[in-house]
Short mmCIF file of C-alpha atoms in Angstrom, two decimals:
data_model
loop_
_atom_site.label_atom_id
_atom_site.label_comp_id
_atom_site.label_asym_id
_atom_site.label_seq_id
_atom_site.Cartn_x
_atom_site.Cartn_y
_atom_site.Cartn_z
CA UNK A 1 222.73 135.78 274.57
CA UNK A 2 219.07 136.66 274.36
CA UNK A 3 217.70 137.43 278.25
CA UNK A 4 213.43 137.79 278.62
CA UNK A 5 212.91 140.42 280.45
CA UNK A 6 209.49 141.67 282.43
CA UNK A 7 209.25 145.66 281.74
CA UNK A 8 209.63 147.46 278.50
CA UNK A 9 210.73 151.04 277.05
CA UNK A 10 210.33 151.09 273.40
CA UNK A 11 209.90 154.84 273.47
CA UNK A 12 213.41 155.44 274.37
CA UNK A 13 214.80 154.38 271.17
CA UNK A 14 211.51 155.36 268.68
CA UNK A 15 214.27 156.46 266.37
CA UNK A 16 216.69 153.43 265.68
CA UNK A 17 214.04 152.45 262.93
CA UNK A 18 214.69 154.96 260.76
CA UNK A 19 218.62 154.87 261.81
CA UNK A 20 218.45 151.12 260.74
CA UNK A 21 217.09 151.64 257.52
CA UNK A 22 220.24 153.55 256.17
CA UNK A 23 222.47 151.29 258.29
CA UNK A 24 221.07 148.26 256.86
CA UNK A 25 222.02 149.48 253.10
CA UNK A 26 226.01 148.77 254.65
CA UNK A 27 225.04 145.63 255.66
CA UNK A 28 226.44 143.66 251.90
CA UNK A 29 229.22 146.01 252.14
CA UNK A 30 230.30 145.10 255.64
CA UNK A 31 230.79 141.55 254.94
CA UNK A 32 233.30 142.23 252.32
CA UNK A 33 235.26 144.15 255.16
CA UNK A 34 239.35 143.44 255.12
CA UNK A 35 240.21 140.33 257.50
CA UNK A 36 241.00 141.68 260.92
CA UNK A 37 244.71 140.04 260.38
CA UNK A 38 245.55 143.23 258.43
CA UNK A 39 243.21 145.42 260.56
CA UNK A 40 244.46 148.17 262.98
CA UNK A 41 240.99 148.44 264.22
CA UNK A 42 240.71 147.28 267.99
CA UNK A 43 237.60 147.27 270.66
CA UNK A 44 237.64 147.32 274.20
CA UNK A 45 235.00 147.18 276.97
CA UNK A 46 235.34 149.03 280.07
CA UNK A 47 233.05 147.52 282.82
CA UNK A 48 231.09 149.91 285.15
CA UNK A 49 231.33 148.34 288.44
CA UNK A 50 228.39 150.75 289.57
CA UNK A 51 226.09 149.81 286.56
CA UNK A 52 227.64 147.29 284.18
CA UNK A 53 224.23 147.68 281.90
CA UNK A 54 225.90 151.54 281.66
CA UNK A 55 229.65 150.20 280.56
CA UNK A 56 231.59 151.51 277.13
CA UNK A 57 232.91 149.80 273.98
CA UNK A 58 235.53 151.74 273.10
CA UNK A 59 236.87 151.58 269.16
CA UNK A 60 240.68 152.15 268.44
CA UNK A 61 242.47 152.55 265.33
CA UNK A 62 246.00 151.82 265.21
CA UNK A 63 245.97 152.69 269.26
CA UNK A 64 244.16 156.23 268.39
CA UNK A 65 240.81 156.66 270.26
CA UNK A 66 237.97 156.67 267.47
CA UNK A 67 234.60 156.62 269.94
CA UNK A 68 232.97 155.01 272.36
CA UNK A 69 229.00 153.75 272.56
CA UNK A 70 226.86 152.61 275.67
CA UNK A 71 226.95 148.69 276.25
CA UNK A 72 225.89 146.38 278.67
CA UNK A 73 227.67 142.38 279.99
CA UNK A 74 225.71 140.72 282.53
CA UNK A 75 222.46 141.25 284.40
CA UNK A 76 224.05 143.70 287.10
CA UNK A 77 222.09 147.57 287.27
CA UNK A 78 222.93 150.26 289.19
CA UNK A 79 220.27 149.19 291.80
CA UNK A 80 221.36 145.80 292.86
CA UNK A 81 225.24 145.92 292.79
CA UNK A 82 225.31 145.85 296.41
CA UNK A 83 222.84 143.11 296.57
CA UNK A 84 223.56 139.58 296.69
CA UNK A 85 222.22 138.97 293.57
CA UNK A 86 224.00 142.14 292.02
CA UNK A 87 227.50 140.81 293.13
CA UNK A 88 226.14 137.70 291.48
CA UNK A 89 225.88 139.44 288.51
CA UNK A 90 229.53 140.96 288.55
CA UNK A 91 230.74 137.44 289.03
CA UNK A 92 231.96 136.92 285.44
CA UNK A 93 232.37 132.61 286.46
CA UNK A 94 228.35 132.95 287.17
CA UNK A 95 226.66 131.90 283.73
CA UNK A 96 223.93 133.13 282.20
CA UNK A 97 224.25 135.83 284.90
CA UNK A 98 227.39 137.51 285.20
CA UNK A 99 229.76 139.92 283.04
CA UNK A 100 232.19 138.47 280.38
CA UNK A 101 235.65 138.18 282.18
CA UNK A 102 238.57 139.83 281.44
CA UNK A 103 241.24 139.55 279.13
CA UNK A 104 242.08 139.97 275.03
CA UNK A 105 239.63 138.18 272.50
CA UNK A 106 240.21 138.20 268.71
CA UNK A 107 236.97 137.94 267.26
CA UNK A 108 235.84 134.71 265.11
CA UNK A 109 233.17 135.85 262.75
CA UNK A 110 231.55 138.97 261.86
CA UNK A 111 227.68 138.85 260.58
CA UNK A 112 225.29 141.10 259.02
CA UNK A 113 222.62 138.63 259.13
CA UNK A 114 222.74 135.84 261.32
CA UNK A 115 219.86 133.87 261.81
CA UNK A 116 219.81 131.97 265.20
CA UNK A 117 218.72 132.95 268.80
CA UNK A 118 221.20 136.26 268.39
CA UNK A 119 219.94 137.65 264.82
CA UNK A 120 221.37 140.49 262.56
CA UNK A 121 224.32 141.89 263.05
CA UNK A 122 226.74 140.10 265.29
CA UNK A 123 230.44 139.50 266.11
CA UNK A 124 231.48 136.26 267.65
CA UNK A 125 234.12 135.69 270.51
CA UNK A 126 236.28 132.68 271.81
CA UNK A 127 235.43 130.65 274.66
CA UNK A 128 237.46 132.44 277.71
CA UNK A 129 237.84 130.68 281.12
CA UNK A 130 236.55 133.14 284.12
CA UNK A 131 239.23 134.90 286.30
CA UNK A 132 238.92 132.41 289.11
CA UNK A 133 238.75 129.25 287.33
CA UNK A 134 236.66 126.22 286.38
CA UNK A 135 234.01 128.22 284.49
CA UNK A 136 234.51 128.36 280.70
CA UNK A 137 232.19 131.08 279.04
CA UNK A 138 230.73 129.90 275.78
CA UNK A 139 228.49 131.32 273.08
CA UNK A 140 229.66 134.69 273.44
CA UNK A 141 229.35 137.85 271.09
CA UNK A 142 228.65 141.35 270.65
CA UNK A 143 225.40 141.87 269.54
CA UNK A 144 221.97 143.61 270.02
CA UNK A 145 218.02 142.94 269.54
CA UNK A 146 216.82 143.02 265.76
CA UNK A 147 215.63 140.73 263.02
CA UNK A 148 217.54 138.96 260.66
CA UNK A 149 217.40 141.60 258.17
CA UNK A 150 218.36 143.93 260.88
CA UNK A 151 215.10 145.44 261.40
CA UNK A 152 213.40 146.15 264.40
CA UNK A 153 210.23 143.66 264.98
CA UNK A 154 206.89 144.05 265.82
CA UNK A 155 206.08 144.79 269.75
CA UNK A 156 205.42 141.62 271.33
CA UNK A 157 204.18 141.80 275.18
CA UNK A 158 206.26 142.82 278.17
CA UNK A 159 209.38 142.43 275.79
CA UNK A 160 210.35 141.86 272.23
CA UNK A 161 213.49 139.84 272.02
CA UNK A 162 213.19 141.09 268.26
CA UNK A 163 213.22 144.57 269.29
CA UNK A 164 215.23 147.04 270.94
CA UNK A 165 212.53 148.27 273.99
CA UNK A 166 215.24 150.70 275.75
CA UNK A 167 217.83 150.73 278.62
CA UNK A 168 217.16 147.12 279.83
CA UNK A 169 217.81 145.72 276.41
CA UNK A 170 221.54 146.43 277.41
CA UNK A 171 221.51 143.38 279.91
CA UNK A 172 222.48 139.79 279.00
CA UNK A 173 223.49 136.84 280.24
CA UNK A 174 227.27 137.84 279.75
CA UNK A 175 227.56 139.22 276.20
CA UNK A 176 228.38 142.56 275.15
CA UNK A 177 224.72 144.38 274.25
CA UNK A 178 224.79 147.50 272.06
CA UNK A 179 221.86 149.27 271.14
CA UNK A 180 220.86 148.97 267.64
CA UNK A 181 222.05 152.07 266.20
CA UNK A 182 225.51 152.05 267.76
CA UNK A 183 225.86 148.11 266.59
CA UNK A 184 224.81 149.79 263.00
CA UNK A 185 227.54 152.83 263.47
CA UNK A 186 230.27 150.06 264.41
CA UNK A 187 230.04 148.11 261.56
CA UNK A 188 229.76 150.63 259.40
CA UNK A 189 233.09 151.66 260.88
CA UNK A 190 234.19 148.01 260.18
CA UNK A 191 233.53 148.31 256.83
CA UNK A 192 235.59 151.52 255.85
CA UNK A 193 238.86 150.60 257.67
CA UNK A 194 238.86 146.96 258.98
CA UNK A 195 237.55 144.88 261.07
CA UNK A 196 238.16 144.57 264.98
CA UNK A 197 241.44 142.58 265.35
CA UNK A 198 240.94 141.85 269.62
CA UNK A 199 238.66 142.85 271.89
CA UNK A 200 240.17 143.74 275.10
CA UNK A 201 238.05 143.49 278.54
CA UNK A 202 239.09 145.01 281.34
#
């Protein structure tokens, strides 16, 4: 899910450009990735309770540890999660607000260049109910801040929902945010040896 946010860093991540350039040359070759029914490939994200803008997606293959890159579910930082608002935002029944809940996912689609509110590369997740009930999570994915051709776009304001301005950009409104580069790296992964059979949240 795209969030607008206030401040901006785009000098933290000056060098995803050129790291999306080569990454975007993959891009034809991901989609012709073998069907995650026959993959051994597996993701899971481990929330930071402390900072869950600073949590992990972990990649697996056949149970073996492959790596691990910096994402972000929810609007929670380190500086509110005592706060009201920052237990809000560890609430994963709390939409548009708090952290996807827990539990196994198999992924339903995996895009190089989707074209909607979430563009570029992008891997979509079921529906899951929250933990406590009567809250069912929808449009969900994994997903970052790029163009449609995967790009990073022009600076627009505050923020640049096209463009990857730093640490912030790893909030959402309860998808899994990776930063451009890493989103590239994964797929890339995808693409020699499978793609992600589950996704397990814990």
């Amino acid at each position: 899910m795209i969030l607008q946010r206030a401040s901006s860093r785009s000098a933290a991540f000056a060098l995803v450009a050129a790291s999306l350039i080569a990454a975007s040359t993959q891009a034809s070759d991901a989609q012709a990735a073998p069907s995650h029914a026959a993959s051994k490939v597996t993701l899971e994200f481990v929330k930071n309770t402390k900072d869950p803008s600073n949590s992990s997606l972990r990649v697996y293959n056949a149970g073996k540890f492959v790596t691990k890159y910096r994402a972000g579910s929810g609007l929670g930082t380190t500086a509110n999660y005592k706060t009201k608002a920052g237990k809000r935002y560890r609430n994963d029944c709390v939409s548009k607000a708090g952290w996807l809940p827990n539990g196994t996912y198999r992924p339903t689609s995996f895009q190089t260049n989707r074209d909607s509110d979430i563009k570029g590369y992008a891997i979509g997740l079921p529906n899951k109910e929250c933990q406590a009930g009567g809250v069912n999570r929808t449009a969900l994915f994994i997903h970052s801040e790029m163009t449609k051709d995967r790009k990073q776009g022009p600076k627009k304001g505050a923020d640049s929902p096209r463009r990857w301005d730093g640490d912030v950009d790893y909030k959402s409104w309860g998808c899994i945010k990776l930063n451009p580069y890493d989103i590239a790296r994964l797929f890339s992964y995808m693409n020699r040896h499978g793609r992600a059979a589950s996704l397990t949240v814990r």
